[in-house]
Short mmCIF file of C-alpha atoms in Angstrom, two decimals:
data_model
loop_
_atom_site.label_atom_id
_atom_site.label_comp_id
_atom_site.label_asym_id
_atom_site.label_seq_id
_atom_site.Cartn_x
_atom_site.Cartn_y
_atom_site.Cartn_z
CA UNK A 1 12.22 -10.79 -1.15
CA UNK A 2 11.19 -14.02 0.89
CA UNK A 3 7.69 -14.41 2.49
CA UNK A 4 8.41 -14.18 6.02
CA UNK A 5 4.72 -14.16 7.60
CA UNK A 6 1.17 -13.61 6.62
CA UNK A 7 -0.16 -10.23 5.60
CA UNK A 8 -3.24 -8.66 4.17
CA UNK A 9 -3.45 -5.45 2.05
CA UNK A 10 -6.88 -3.77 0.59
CA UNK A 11 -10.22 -4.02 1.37
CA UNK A 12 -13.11 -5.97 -0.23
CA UNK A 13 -15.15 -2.66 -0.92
CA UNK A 14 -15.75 -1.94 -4.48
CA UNK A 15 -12.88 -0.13 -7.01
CA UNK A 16 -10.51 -2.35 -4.13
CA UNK A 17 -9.08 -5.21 -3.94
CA UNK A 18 -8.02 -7.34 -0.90
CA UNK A 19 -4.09 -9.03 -1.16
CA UNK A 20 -2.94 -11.89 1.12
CA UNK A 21 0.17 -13.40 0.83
CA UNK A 22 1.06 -16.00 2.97
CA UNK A 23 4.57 -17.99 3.45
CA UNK A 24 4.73 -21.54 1.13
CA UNK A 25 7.20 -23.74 -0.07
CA UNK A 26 9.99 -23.17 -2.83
CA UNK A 27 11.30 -20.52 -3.97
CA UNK A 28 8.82 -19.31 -6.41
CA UNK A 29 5.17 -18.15 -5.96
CA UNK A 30 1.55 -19.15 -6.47
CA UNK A 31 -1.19 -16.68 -7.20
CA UNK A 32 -4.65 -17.33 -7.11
CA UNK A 33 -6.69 -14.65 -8.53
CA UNK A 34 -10.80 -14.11 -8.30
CA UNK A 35 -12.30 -11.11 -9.43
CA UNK A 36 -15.56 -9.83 -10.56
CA UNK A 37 -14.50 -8.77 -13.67
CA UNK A 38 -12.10 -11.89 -14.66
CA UNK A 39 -13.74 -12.58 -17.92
CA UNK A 40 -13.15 -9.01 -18.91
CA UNK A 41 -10.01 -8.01 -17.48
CA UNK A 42 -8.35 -11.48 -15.92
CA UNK A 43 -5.49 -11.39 -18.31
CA UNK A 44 -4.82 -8.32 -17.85
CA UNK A 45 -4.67 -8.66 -13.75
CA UNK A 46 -2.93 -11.72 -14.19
CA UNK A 47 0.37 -10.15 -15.94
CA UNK A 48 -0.12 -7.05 -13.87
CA UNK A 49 0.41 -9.09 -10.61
CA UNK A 50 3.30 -11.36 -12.23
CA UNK A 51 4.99 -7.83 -13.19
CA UNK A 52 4.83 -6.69 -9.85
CA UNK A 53 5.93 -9.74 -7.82
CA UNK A 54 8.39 -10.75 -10.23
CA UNK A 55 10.18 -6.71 -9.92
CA UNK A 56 10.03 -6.84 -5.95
CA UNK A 57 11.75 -10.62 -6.78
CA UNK A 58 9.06 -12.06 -4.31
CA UNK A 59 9.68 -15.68 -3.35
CA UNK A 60 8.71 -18.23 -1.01
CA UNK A 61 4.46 -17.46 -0.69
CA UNK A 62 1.53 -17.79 -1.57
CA UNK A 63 -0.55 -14.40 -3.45
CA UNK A 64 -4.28 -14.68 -3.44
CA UNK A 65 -5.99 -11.68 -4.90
CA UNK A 66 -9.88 -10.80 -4.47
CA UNK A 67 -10.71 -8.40 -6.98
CA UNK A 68 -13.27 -5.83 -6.49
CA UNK A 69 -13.13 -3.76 -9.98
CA UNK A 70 -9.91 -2.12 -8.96
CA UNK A 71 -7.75 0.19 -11.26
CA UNK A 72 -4.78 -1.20 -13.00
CA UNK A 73 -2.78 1.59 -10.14
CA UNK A 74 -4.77 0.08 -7.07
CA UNK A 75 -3.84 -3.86 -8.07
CA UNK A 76 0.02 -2.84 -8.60
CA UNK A 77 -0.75 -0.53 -4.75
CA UNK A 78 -2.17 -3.13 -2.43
CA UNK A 79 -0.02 -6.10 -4.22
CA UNK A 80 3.21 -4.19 -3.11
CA UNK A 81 2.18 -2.79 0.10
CA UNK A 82 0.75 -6.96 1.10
CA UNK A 83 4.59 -8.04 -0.17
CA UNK A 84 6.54 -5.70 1.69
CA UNK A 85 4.27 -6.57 4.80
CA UNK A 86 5.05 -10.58 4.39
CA UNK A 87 8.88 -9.51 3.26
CA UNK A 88 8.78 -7.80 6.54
CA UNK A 89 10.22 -4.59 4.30
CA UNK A 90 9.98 -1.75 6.59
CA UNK A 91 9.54 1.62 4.73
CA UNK A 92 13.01 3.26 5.25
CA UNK A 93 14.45 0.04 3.29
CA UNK A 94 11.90 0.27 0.41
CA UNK A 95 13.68 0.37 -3.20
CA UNK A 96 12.04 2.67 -5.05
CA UNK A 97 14.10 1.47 -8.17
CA UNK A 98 12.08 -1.58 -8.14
CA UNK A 99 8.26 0.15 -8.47
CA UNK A 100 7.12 0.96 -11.52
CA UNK B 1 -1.65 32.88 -12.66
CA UNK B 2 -2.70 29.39 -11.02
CA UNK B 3 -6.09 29.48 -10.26
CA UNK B 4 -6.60 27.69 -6.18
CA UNK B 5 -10.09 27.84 -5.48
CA UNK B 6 -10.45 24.59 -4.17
CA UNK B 7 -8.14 21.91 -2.73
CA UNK B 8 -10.04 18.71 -2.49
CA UNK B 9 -8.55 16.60 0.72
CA UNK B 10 -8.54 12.68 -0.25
CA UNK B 11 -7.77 10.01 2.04
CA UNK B 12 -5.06 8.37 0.70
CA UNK B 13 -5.61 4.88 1.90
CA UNK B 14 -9.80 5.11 -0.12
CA UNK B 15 -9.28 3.39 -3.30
CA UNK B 16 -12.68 4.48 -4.75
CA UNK B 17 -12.28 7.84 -3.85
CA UNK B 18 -8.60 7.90 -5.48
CA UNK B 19 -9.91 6.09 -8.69
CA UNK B 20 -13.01 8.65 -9.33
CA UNK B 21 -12.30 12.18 -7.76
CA UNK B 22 -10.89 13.44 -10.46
CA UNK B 23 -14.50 14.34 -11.89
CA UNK B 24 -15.47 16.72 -9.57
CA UNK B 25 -12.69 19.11 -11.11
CA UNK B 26 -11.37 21.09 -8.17
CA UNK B 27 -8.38 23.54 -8.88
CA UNK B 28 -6.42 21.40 -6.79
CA UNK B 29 -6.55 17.72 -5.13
CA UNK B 30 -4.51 17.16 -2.00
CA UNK B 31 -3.52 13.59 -1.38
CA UNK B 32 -4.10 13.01 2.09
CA UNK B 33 -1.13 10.40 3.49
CA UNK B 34 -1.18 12.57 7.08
CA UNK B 35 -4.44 12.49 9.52
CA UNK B 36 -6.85 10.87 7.07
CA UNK B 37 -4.89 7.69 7.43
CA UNK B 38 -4.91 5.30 10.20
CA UNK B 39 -1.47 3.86 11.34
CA UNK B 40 -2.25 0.97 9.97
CA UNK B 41 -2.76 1.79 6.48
CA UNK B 42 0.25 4.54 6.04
CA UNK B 43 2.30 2.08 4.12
CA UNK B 44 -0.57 0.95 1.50
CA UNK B 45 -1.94 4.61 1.16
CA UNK B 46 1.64 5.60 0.32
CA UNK B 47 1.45 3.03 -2.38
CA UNK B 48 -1.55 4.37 -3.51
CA UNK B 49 -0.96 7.69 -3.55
CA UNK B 50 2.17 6.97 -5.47
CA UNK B 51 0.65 4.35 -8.21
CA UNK B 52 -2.51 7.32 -8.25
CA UNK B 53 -0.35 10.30 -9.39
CA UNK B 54 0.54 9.23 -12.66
CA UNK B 55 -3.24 8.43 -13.49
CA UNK B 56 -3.74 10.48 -17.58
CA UNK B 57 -7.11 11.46 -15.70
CA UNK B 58 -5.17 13.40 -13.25
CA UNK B 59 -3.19 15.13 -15.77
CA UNK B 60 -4.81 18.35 -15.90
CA UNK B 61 -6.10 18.85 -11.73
CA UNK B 62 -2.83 19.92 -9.71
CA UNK B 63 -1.88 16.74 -8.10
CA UNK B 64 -0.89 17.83 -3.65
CA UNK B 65 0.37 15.40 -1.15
CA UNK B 66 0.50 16.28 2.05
CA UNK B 67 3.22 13.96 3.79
CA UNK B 68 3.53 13.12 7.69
CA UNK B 69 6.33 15.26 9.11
CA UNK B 70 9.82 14.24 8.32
CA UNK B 71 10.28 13.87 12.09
CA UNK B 72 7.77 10.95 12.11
CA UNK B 73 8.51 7.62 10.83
CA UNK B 74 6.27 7.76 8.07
CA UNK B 75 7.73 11.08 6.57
CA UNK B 76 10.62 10.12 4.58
CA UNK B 77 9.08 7.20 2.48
CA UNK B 78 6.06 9.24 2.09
CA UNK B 79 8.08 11.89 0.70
CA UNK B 80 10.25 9.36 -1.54
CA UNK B 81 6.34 8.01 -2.94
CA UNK B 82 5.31 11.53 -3.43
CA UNK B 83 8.49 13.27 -5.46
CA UNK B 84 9.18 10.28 -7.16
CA UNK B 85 5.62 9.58 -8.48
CA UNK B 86 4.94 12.88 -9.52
CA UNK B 87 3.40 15.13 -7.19
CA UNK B 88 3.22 19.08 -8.17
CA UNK B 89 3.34 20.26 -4.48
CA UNK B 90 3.85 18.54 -1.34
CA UNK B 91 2.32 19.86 1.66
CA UNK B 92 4.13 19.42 4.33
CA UNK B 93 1.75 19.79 7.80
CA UNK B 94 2.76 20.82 11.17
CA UNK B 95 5.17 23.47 9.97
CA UNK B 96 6.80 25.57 13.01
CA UNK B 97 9.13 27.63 11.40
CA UNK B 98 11.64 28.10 7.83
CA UNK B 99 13.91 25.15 9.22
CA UNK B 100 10.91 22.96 8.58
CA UNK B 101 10.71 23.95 5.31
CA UNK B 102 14.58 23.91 4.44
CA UNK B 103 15.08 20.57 5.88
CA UNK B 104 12.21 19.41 3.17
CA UNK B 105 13.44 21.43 0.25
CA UNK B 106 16.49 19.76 0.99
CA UNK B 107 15.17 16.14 1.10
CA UNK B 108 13.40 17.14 -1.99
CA UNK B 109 16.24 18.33 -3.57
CA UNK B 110 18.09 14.69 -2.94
CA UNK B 111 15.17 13.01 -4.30
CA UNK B 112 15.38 15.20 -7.76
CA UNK B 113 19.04 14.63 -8.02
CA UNK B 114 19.14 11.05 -8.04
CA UNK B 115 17.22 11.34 -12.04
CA UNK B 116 13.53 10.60 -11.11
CA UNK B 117 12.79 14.34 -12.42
CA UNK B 118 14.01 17.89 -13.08
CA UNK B 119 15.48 19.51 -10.53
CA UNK B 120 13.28 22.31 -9.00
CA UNK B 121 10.23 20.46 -10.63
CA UNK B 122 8.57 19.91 -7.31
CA UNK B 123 6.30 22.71 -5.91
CA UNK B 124 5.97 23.03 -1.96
CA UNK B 125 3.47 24.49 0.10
CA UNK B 126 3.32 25.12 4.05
CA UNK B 127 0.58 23.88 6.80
CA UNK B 128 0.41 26.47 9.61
CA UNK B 129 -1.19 24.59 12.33
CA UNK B 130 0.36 26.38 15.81
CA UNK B 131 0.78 29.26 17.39
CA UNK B 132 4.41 29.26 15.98
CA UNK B 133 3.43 28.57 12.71
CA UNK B 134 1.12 31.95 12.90
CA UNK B 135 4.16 34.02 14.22
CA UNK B 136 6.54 32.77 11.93
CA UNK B 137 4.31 32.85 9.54
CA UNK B 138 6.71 35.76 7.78
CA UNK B 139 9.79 33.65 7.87
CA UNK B 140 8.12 30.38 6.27
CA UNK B 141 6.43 32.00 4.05
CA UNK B 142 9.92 33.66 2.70
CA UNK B 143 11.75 30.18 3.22
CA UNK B 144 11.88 28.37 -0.06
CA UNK B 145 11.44 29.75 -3.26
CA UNK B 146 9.71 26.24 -4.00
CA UNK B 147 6.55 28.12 -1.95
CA UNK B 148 3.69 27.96 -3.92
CA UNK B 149 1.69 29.14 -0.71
CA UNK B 150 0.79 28.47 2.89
CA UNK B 151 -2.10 27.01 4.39
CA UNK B 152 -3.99 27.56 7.89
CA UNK B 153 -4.74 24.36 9.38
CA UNK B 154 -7.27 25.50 11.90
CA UNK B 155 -8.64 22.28 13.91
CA UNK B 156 -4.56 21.76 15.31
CA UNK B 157 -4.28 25.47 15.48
CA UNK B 158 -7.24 26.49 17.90
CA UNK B 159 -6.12 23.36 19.94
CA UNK B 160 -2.89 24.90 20.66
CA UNK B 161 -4.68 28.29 21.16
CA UNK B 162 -6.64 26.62 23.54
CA UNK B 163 -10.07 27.06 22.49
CA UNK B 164 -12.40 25.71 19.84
CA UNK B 165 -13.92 26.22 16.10
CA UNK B 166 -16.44 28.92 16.31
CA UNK B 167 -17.83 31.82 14.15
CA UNK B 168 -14.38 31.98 12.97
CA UNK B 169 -13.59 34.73 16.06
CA UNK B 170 -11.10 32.33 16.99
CA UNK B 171 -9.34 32.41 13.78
CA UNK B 172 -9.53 35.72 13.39
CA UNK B 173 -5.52 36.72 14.01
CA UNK B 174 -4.46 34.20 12.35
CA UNK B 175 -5.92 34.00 9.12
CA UNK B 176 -4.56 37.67 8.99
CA UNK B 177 -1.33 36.64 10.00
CA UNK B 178 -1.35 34.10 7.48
CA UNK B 179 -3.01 35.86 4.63
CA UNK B 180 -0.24 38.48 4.94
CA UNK B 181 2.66 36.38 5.17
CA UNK B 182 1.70 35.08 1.70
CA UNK B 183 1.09 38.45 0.53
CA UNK B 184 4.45 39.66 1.56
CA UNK B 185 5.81 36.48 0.07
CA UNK B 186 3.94 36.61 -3.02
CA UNK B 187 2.80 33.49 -2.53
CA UNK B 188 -0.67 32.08 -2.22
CA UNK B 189 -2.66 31.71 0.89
CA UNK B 190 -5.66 28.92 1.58
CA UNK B 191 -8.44 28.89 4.72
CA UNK B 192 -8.86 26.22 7.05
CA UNK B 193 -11.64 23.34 6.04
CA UNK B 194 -15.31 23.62 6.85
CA UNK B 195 -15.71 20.71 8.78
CA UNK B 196 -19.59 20.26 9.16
CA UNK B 197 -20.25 19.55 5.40
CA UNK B 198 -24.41 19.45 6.13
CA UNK B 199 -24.16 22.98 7.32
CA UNK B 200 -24.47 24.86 3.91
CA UNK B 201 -25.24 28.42 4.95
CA UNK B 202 -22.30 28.25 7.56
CA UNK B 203 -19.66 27.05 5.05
CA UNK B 204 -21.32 29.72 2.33
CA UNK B 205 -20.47 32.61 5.33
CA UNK B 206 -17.08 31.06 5.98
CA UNK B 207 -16.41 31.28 2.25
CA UNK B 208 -17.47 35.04 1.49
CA UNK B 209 -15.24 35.76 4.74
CA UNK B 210 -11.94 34.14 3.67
CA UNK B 211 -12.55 35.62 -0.31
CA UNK B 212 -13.31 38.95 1.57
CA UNK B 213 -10.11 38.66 3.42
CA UNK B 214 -8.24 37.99 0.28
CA UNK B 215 -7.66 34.34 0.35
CA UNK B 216 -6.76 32.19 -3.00
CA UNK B 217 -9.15 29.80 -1.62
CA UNK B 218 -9.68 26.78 1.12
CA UNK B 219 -8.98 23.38 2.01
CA UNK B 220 -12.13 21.18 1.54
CA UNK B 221 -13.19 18.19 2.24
CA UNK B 222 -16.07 16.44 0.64
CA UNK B 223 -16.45 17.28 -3.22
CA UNK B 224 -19.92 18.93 -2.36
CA UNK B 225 -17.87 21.84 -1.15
CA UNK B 226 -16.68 22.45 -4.53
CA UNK B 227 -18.87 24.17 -6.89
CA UNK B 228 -20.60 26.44 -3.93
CA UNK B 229 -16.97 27.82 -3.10
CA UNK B 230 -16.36 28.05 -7.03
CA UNK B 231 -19.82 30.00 -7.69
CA UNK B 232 -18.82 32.02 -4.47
CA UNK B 233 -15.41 33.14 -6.03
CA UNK B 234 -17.23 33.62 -9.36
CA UNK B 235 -16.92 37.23 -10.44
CA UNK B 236 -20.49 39.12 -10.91
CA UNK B 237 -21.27 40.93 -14.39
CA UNK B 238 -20.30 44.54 -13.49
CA UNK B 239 -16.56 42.96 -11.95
CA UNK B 240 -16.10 41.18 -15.13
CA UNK B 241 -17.22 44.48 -17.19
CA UNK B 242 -15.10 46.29 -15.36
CA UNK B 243 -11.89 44.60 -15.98
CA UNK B 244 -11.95 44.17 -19.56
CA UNK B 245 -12.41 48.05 -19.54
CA UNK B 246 -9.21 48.05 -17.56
CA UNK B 247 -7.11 45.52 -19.45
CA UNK B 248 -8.57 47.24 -22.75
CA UNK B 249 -7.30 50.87 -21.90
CA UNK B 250 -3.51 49.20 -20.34
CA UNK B 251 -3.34 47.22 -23.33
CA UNK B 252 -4.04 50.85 -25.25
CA UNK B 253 -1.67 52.72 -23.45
CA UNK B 254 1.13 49.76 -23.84
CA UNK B 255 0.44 50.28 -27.77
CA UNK B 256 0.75 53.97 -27.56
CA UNK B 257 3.78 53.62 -25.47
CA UNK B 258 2.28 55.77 -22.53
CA UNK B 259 3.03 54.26 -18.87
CA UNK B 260 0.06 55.74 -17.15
CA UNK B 261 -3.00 55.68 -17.93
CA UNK B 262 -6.99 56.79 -16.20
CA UNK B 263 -9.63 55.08 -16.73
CA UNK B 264 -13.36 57.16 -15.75
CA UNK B 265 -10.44 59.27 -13.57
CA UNK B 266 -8.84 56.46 -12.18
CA UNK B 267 -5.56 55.56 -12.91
CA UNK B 268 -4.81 52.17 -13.50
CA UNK B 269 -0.95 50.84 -12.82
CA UNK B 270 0.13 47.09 -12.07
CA UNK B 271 -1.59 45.95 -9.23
CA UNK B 272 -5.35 47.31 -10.79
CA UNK B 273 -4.18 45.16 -14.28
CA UNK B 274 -3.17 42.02 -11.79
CA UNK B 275 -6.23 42.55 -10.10
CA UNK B 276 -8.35 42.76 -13.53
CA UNK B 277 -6.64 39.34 -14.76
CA UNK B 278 -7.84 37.59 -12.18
CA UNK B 279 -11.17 38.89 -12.22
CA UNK B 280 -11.35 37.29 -16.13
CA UNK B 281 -9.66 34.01 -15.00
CA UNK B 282 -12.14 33.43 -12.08
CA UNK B 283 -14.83 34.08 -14.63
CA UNK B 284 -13.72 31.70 -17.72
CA UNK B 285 -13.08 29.19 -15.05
CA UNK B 286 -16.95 29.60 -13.46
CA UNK B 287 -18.75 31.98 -14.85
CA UNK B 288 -20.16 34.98 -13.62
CA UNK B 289 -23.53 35.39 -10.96
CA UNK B 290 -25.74 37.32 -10.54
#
């Protein structure tokens, strides 16, 4: 899926997280992740994210993730509903073979 | 027997909410993808809703989603996210008639079929919300043998009746027309939300009508609801003495092979022992009061 435009996903609130992904260069993908609990659980958001973009095959953009405590379920939620939004993926054409 | 006492509405789209409610124990939680979401957010509360079901700490609470009608643009991914991640029911709002509910066990059906899960797996429930819903109640109620029960839904309802929430005068044909449609069914039958959750006393009222009517139990919507309706539908001392005397004496007269049986001149046949089981379920899941 290629980053086609800018798009935001979550909120900042707490047990949230707020996803932007934003159209870059190449064909591959940077992330940039914060999150209040990094020390603890940054690994562990880290490979959740790459296992997420690299199932929806997301290419071409820029992830930055603000992490506000969120569940494991929430991270893999707002990450795919902010990539379908810059993939321009409407929900009829969603492949629900590629979610976990 | 499934106990519905309680069916906790959740916005879909409320990330804390979704990550914690599970500790306030209702019966049943309802996923809320329909009017609890803005526009804007149907597509990541779908997500949610879908990455939430399959949460261990969910494992034992019956997991709802109610779904925007198929006819919407939102209805058919929502329904994809909802039988796919593992919802027990879906709740399907707005329903009209038993061509609403076939055109969903149908979609459902699809959804099964292509291997996410046994088929027939998926539970489905009815939203009466219109004056058509409430006279073909009957019809949806006997539509799909999916039906785990119907719901009124009365804030769309007394819109299209043309009037307004009240003392619950308003409601009054309907919730019978409802309640008996389920009953006829077999099925189970839930009241409309309380919607003013600082008015205790009024939602207390509202609750001793609907269990006086004969309703499993309501909608709610903010978790404070919960253990006032439970304690409500709790059975008192004497009901609780009262069935055990009755399942004692059927499960006597089952042993001595007799198919009638009195108990203090009473006889007691299927519906009184249905009637007594319940009466013991309500009060190992809350207790009895006083």
């Amino acid at each position: 899926m290629k980053v086609v435009r800018e798009a935001l996903a979550g909120t900042l609130e707490s047990n949230d997280l707020l996803v932007r992904v934003s159209p870059g260069r190449g064909e591959g993908y940077e992330l940039v992740i914060s999150s209040e609990v990094k020390h603890q659980f940054g690994p562990q958001i880290e490979a959740t994210a790459k296992e997420v973009l690299a199932r929806l095959a997301v290419s071409g953009g820029t992830v930055v993730i603000e992490d506000k405590g969120a569940l494991d379920c929430t991270i893999r939620a707002r990450l795919e509903a902010a990539a379908m939004r810059a993939c321009a993926v409407e929900a009829a054409d969603i492949d629900w073979s590629k979610l976990k | 027997m499934k106990l519905r006492r309680s069916m906790l509405f959740l916005p879909g789209s409320n990330a804390a909410m979704l990550s914690t409610a599970f500790v306030y124990k209702p019966d049943s939680i309802m996923f809320d993808l329909e009017d609890a979401v803005s526009l804007r957010e149907k597509d990541t509360a779908r997500m949610m809703v879908y990455h939430t079901l399959s949460l261990p700490m969910y494992r034992d609470i019956e997991k709802v989603v109610r779904i925007n009608p198929l006819s919407s643009v939102y209805g058919h991914a929502d329904l994809e996210a909802a039988v796919r991640g593992g919802a027990d029911v879906i709740r399907l709002p707005k329903t009209d008639c038993a061509e609403d509910i076939h055109e969903l066990e149908h979609e459902v059906l699809r959804i099964e079929q292509s291997g996410v899960r046994p088929v027939g797996s998926t539970g489905l429930m009815a939203a009466i919300e219109s004056a058509s819903g409430v006279v073909n109640a009957v019809e949806i109620a006997k539509s799909s043998k999916r039906l785990i029960g119907i719901a009124l839904a009365g804030f769309d309802y007394v819109m299209d009746m043309q009037t307004e929430r009240g003392d619950g005068t308003e409601l009054f044909y309907a919730r019978c027309a409802v309640l008996h449609a389920a009953r006829a069914a077999g099925i189970d039958a839930f009241d409309v939300v309380y919607g003013n959750v600082n008015d205790d006393e009024g939602f207390l009222r509202e609750v001793e009508l609907a269990k006086k009517l004969g309703f499993n139990g309501k909608s709610l919507i903010n978790p404070r609801q919960i253990e006032p309706l439970h304690r409500a539908y709790a059975p008192t001392e004497e009901d609780v003495d009262r069935a055990r005397r009755v399942i004692a004496a059927a499960e006597d007269a089952e042993k001595r092979g007799l198919g009638v049986v009195a108990l203090n001149g009473k006889m007691i046949d299927a519906p009184v022992i249905a009637h007594a089981q319940r009466v013991l379920q309500r009060a190992e899941a809350s207790g009895v009061r006083g």
